[in-house]
Coordinates of C-alpha atoms and ligand atoms in Angstrom, one line a residue:
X1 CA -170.7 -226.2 126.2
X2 CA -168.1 -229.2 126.5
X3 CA -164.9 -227.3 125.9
X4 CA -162.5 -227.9 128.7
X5 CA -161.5 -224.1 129.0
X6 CA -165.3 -223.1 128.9
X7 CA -165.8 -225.6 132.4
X8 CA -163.3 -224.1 134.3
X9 CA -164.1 -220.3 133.1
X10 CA -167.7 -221.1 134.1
X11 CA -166.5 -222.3 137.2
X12 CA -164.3 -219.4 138.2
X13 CA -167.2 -216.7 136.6
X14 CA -169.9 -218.3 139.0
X15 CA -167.4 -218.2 141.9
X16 CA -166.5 -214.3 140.9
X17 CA -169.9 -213.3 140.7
X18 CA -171.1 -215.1 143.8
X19 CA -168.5 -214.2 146.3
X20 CA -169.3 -210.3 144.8
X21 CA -172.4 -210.6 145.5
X22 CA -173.4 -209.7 142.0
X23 CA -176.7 -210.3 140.2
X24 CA -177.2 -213.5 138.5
X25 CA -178.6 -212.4 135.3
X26 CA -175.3 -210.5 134.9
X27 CA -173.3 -213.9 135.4
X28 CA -175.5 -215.5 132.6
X29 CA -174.7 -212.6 130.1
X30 CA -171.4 -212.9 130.6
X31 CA -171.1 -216.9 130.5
X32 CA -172.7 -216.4 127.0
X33 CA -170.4 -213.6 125.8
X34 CA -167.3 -216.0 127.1
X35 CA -169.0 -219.4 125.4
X36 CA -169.2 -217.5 121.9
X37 CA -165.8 -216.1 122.2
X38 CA -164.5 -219.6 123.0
X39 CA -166.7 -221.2 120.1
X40 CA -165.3 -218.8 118.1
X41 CA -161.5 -217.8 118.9
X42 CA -160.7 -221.2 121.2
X43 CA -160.3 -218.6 123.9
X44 CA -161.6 -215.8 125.6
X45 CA -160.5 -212.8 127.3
X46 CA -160.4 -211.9 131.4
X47 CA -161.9 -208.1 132.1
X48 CA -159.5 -206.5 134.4
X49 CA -162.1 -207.1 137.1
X50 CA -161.8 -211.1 136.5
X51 CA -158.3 -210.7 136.3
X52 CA -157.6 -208.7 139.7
X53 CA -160.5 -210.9 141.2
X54 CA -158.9 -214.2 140.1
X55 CA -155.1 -213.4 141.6
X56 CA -156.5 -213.0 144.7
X57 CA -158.0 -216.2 144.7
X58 CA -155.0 -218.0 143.0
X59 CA -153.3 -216.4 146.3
X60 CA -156.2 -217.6 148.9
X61 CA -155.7 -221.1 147.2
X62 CA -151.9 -221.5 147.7
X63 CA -151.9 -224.3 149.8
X64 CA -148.4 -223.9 151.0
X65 CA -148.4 -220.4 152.0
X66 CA -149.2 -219.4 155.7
X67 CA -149.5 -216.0 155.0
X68 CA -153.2 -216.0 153.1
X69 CA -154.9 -214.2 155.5
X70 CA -154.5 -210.6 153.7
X71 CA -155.4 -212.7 149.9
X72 CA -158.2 -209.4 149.3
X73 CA -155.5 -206.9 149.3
X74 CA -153.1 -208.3 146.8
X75 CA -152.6 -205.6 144.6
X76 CA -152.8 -206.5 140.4
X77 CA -151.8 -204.5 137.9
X78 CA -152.7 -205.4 134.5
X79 CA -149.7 -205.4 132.0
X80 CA -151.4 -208.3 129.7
X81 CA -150.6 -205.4 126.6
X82 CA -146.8 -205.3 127.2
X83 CA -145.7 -207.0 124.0
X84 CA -142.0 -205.6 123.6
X85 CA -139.0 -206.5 125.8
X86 CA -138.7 -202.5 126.9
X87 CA -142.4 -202.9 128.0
X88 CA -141.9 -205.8 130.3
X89 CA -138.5 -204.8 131.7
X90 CA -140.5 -201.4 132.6
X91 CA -143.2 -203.2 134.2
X92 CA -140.8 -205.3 136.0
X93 CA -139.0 -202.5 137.3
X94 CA -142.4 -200.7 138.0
X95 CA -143.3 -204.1 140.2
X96 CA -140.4 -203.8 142.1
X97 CA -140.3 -200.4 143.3
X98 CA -144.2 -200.4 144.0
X99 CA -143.9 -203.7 146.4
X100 CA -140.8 -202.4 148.0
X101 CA -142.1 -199.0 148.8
X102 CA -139.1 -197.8 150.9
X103 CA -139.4 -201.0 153.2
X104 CA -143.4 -200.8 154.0
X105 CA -143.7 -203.6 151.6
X106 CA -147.3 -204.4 149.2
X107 CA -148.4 -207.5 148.3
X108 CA -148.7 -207.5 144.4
X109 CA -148.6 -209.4 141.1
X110 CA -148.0 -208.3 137.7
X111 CA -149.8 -210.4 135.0
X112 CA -148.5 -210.3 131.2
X113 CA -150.2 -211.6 128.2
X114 CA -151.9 -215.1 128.5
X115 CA -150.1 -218.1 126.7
X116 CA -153.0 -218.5 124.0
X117 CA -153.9 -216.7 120.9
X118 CA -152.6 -213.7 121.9
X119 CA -149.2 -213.7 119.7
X120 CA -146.0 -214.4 121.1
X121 CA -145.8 -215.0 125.4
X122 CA -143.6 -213.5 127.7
X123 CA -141.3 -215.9 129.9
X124 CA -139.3 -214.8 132.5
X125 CA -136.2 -217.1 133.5
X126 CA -135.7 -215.6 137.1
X127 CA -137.2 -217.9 140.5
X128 CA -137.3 -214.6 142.2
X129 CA -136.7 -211.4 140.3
X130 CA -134.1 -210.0 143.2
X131 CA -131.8 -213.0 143.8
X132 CA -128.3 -213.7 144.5
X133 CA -125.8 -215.4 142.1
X134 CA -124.1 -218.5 142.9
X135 CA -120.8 -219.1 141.4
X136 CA -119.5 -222.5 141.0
X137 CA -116.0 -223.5 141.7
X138 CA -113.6 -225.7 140.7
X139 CA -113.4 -227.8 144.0
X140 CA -117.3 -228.2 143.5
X141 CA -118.0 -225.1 146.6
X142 CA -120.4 -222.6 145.2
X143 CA -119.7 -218.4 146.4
X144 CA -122.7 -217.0 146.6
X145 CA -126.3 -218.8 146.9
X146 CA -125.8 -222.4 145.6
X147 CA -129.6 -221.8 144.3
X148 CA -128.4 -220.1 141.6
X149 CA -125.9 -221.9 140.1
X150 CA -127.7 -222.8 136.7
X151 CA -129.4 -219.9 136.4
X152 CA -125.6 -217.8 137.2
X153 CA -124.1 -219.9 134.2
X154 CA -127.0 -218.8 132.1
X155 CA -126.3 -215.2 132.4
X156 CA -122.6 -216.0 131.8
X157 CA -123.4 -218.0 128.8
X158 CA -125.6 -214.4 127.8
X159 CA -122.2 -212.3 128.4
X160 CA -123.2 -211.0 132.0
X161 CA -119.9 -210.9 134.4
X162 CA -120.6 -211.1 137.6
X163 CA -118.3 -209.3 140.3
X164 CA -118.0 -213.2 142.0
X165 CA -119.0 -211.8 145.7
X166 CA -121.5 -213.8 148.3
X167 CA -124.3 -211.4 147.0
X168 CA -124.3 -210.5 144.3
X169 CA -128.1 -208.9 142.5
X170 CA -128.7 -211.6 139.2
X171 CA -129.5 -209.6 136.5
X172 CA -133.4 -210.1 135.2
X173 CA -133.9 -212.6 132.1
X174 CA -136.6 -212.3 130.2
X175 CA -137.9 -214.1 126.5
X176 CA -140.5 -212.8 124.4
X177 CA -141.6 -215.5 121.4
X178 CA -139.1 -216.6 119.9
X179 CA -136.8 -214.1 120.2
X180 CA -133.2 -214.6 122.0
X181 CA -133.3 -213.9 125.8
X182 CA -133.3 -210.4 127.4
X183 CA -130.8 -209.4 129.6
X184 CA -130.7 -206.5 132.1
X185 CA -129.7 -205.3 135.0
X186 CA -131.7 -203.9 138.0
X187 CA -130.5 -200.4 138.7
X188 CA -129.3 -200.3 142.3
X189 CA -131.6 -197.9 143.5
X190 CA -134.1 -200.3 143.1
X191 CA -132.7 -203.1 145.7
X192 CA -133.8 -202.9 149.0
X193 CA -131.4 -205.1 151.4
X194 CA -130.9 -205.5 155.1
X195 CA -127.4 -206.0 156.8
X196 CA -128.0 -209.3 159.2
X197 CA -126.6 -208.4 162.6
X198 CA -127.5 -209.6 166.1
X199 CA -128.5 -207.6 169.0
X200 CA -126.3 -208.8 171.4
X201 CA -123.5 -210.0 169.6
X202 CA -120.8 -208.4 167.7
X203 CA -118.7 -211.0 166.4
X204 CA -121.9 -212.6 164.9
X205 CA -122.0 -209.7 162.6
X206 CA -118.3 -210.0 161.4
X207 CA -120.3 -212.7 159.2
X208 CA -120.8 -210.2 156.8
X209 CA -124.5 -211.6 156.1
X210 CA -127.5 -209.1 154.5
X211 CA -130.4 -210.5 152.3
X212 CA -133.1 -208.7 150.1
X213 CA -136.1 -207.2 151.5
X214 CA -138.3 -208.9 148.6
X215 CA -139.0 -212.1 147.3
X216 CA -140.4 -212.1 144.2
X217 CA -141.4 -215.8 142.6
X218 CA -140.7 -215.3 139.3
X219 CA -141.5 -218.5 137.2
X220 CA -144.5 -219.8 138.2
X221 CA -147.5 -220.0 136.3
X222 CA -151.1 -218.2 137.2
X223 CA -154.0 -220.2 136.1
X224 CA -157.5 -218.4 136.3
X225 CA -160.8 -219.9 134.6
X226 CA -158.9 -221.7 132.2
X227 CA -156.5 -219.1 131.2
X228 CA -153.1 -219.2 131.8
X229 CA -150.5 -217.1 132.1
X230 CA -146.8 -217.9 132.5
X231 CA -145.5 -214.8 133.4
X232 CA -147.2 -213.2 136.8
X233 CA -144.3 -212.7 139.1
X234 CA -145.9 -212.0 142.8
X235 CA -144.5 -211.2 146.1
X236 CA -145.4 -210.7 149.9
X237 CA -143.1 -210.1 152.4
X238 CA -140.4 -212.6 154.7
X239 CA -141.7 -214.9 157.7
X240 CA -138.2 -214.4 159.6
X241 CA -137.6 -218.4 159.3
X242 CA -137.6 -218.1 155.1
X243 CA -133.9 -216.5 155.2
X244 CA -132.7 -217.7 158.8
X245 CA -133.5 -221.1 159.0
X246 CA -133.5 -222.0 155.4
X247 CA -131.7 -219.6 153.5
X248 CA -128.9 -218.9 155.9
X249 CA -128.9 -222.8 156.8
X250 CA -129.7 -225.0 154.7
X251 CA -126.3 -227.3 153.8
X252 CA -127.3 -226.7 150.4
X253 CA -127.2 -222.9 150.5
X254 CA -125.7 -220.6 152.6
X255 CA -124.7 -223.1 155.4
X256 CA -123.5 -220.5 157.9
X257 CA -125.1 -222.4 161.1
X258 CA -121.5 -223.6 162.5
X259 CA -120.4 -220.1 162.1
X260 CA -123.2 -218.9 163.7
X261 CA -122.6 -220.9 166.6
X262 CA -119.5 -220.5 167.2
X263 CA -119.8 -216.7 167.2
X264 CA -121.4 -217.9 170.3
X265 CA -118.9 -219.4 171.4
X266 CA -121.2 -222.4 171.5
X267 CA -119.2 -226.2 171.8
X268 CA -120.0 -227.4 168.1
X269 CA -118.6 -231.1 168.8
X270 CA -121.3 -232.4 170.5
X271 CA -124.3 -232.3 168.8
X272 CA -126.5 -233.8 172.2
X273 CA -125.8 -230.3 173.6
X274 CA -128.1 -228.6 170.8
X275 CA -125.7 -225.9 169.1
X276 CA -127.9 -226.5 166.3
X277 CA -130.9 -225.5 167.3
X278 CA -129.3 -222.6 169.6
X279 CA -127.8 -221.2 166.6
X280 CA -130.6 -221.5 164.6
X281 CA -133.1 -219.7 167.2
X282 CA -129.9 -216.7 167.5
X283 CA -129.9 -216.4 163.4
X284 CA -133.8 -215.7 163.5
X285 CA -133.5 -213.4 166.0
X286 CA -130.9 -211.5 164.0
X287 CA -132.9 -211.2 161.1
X288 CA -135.7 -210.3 163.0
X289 CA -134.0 -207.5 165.0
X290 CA -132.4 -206.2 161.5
X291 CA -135.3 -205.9 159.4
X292 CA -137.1 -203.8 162.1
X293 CA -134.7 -201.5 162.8
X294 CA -134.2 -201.0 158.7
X295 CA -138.1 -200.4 158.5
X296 CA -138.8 -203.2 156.5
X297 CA -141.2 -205.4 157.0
X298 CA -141.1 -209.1 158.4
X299 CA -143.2 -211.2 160.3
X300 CA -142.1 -214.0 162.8
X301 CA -143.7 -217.3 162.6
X302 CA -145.2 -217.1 165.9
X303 CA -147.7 -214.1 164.5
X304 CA -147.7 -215.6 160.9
X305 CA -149.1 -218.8 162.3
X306 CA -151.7 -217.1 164.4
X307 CA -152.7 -214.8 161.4
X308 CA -153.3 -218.1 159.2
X309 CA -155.7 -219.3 162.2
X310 CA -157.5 -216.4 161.7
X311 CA -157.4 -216.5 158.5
X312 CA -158.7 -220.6 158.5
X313 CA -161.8 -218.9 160.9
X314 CA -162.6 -216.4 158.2
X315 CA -163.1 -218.9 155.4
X316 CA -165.1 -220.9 157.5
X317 CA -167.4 -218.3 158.4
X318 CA -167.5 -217.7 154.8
X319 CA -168.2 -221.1 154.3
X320 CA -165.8 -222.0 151.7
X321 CA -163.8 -225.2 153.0
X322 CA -159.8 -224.4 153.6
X323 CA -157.4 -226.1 151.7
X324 CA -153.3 -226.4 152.8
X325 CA -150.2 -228.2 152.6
X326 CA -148.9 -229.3 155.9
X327 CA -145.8 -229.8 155.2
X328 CA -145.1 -226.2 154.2
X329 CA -147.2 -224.8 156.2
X330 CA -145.7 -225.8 159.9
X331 CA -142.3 -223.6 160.1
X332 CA -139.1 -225.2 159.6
X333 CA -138.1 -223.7 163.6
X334 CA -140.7 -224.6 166.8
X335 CA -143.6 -226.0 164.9
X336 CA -145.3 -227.7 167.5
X337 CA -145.7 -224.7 169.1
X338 CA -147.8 -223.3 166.5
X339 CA -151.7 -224.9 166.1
X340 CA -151.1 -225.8 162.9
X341 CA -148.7 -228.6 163.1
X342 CA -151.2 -230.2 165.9
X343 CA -154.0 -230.4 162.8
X344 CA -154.5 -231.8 159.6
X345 CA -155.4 -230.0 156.2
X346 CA -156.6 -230.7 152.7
X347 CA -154.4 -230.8 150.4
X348 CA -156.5 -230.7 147.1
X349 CA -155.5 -227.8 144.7
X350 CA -158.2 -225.5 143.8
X351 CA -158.0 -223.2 140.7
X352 CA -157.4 -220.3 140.1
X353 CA -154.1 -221.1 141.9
X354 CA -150.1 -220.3 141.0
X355 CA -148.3 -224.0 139.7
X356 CA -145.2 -224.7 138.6
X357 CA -144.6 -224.6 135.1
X358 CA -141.6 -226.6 132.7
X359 CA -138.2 -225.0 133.5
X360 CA -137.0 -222.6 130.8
X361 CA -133.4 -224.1 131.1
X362 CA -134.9 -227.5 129.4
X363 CA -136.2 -226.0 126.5
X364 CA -133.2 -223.9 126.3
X365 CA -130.9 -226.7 125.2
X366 CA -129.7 -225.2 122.2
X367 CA -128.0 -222.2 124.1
X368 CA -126.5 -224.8 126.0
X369 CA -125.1 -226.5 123.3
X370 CA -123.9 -223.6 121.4
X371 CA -120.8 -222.3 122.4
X372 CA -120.4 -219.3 124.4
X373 CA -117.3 -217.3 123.1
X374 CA -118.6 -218.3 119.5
X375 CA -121.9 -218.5 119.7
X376 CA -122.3 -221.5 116.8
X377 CA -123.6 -224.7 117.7
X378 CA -121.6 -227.4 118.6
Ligands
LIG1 N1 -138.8 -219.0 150.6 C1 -138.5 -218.1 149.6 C2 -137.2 -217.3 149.9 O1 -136.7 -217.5 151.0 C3 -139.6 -217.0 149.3 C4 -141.0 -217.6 149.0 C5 -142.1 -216.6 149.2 N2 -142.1 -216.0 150.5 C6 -142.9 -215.1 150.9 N3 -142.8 -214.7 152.2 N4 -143.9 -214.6 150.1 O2 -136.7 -216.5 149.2

């Protein structure tokens, strides 16, 4: 059959079945059932099998991420009948508590309905589902994550008020159809976060700095056999580097290296002398000493990259060629001391797989046209 969802849902059923070990005759039947269904309907539907099946390889295919090696124990759960905005903020809520799990964190995904034939999708406007809001100033600074900006002003525009501190939780958006956007908040109970202090220095910690224990990408599309679904927020758990050296010090975002350094007391006027780096290498360290002693976990990149090597050895003994993104892979602190900046990889994207999907905030342009104290268009 030469429909373009049949070829990649034969693909990813022969690939299921195979790696399963499961008998061939089986995978015929069930090629035929999924050819009629997509003769008939244009589509077909995932059992909860394929579905759990296909995250995990959407996970072992993520080119950029260096922490693939535990892909077979992402845990799925199945939410592809929530249909009303109660039902997803439920699930959402359900997600968060389950990966959190008082700081032992859980890989897992949460998959709502596919975006064909299956009446009206469920978007989410979140990156990550626990996030911090970034307000914009009128001097241009931003309090709070700079990230956030657009998606702050959203929720403004929707009637949220934020308290306007560093860190403070973004509510969860959510659309269903064509209905208006969903607003809630998460109850507080359900937000892990760890105070950022350093084990040897005090005035470091008068920085006031804590982050979330769980990211939770939030708007990216899963793609399995053919079928996608738009909403399938996932999370692991931190590589120390993610918050210290990008979060915490990016120029774009929280930009607290000079601070950090001079909590140091290190000489910030001459750049030769490497406060930089120093600063950068004490910020990890802090965020590696606080999520420990919090009990939540964390991985340094050192472990993280060695984990990924075992994890390349695995797939080869499997067979199965591995596939990455340099550029993402290496950490952003010491990567030539990890093996995997001193090699190359492929960088072709296999499916099933997580991809980027059109921003809500474009196709949102009528809110932002309309006016927000009035709500009519201008
Ligand atoms: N880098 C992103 C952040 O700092 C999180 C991306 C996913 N990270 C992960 N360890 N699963 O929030």
């Amino acid at each position: 059959m030469e429909h373009p969802i049949y070829q990649k849902a034969e693909d990813f059923i022969r690939q299921y079945y195979k790696e399963n070990g499961f008998n061939e005759a089986a995978c015929e039947a069930r090629l035929a059932e999924i050819c009629l269904s997509i003769r008939q309907s244009g589509t077909y539907q995932h059992t909860s099998e394929e579905l759990t099946y296909g995250a995990k390889l959407a996970w072992r295919n993520s080119n950029r991420c260096i922490g693939r090696l535990f892909w077979n124990s992402l845990s799925v759960s199945d939410k592809r009948d929530a249909a009303s905005e109660e039902q997803v903020k439920e699930a959402l809520l359900e997600h968060i508590e389950y990966a959190t799990n008082g700081g032992k964190i859980r890989s897992a995904v949460t998959i709502f309905k596919p975006s064909e034939n299956t009446g009206d999708p469920v978007r989410i406007y979140n990156h990550q589902l626990i996030r911090y809001a970034g307000y914009r100033q009128e001097d241009g600074s931003v309090i709070g994550d700079p990230h956030s900006v657009e998606m702050t002003e959203f929720c403004i525009q929707l009637g949220w008020e934020g308290k306007g501190s560093p860190f403070d939780i973004l509510p969860i958006v959510i659309q269903i159809g064509e209905n208006e956007p969903y607003l809630f908040e998460i109850p507080e109970s359900y937000i892990k976060e760890v105070q950022i202090t350093h084990p040897e220095n005090v005035t470091f910690n008068e920085l006031g700095l804590k982050w979330y224990a769980v990211p939770i990408i939030s708007e990216m599309k899963l793609e399995i056999g053919g079928i996608d679904y738009p909403a399938a927020p996932f999370n692991g758990w931190y590589m120390e580097t993610e918050i210290a050296a990008r979060n915490f010090t990016d120029e774009n975002r929280y930009n607290v290296l000079r601070d950090t350094a001079k909590a140091f007391g290190l000489n910030t006027q001459l750049q030769s002398a490497m406060w930089k780096d120093r600063a950068v290498i004490e910020l990890c360290t802090a965020v590696m000493h606080s999520f420990k002693q919090a009990g939540v976990s964390i991985v340094d990149h050192h472990t993280a990259s060695q984990q990924f090597e075992l994890f390349e050895k695995k797939e080869i003994e499997e067979g199965r060629n591995i596939t990455g993104d340099w550029t993402w892979l290496i950490p952003p602190v010491s990567p030539a001391s990890t093996h995997i900046f001193h090699k190359a990889y492929d960088n072709t994207w296999k499916s099933p797989n997580f991809f980027y999907q059109a921003s809500l905030f474009e196709k949102s342009e009528t809110q932002k046209n309309t006016c927000p104290f009035t709500g009519v268009s201008k």
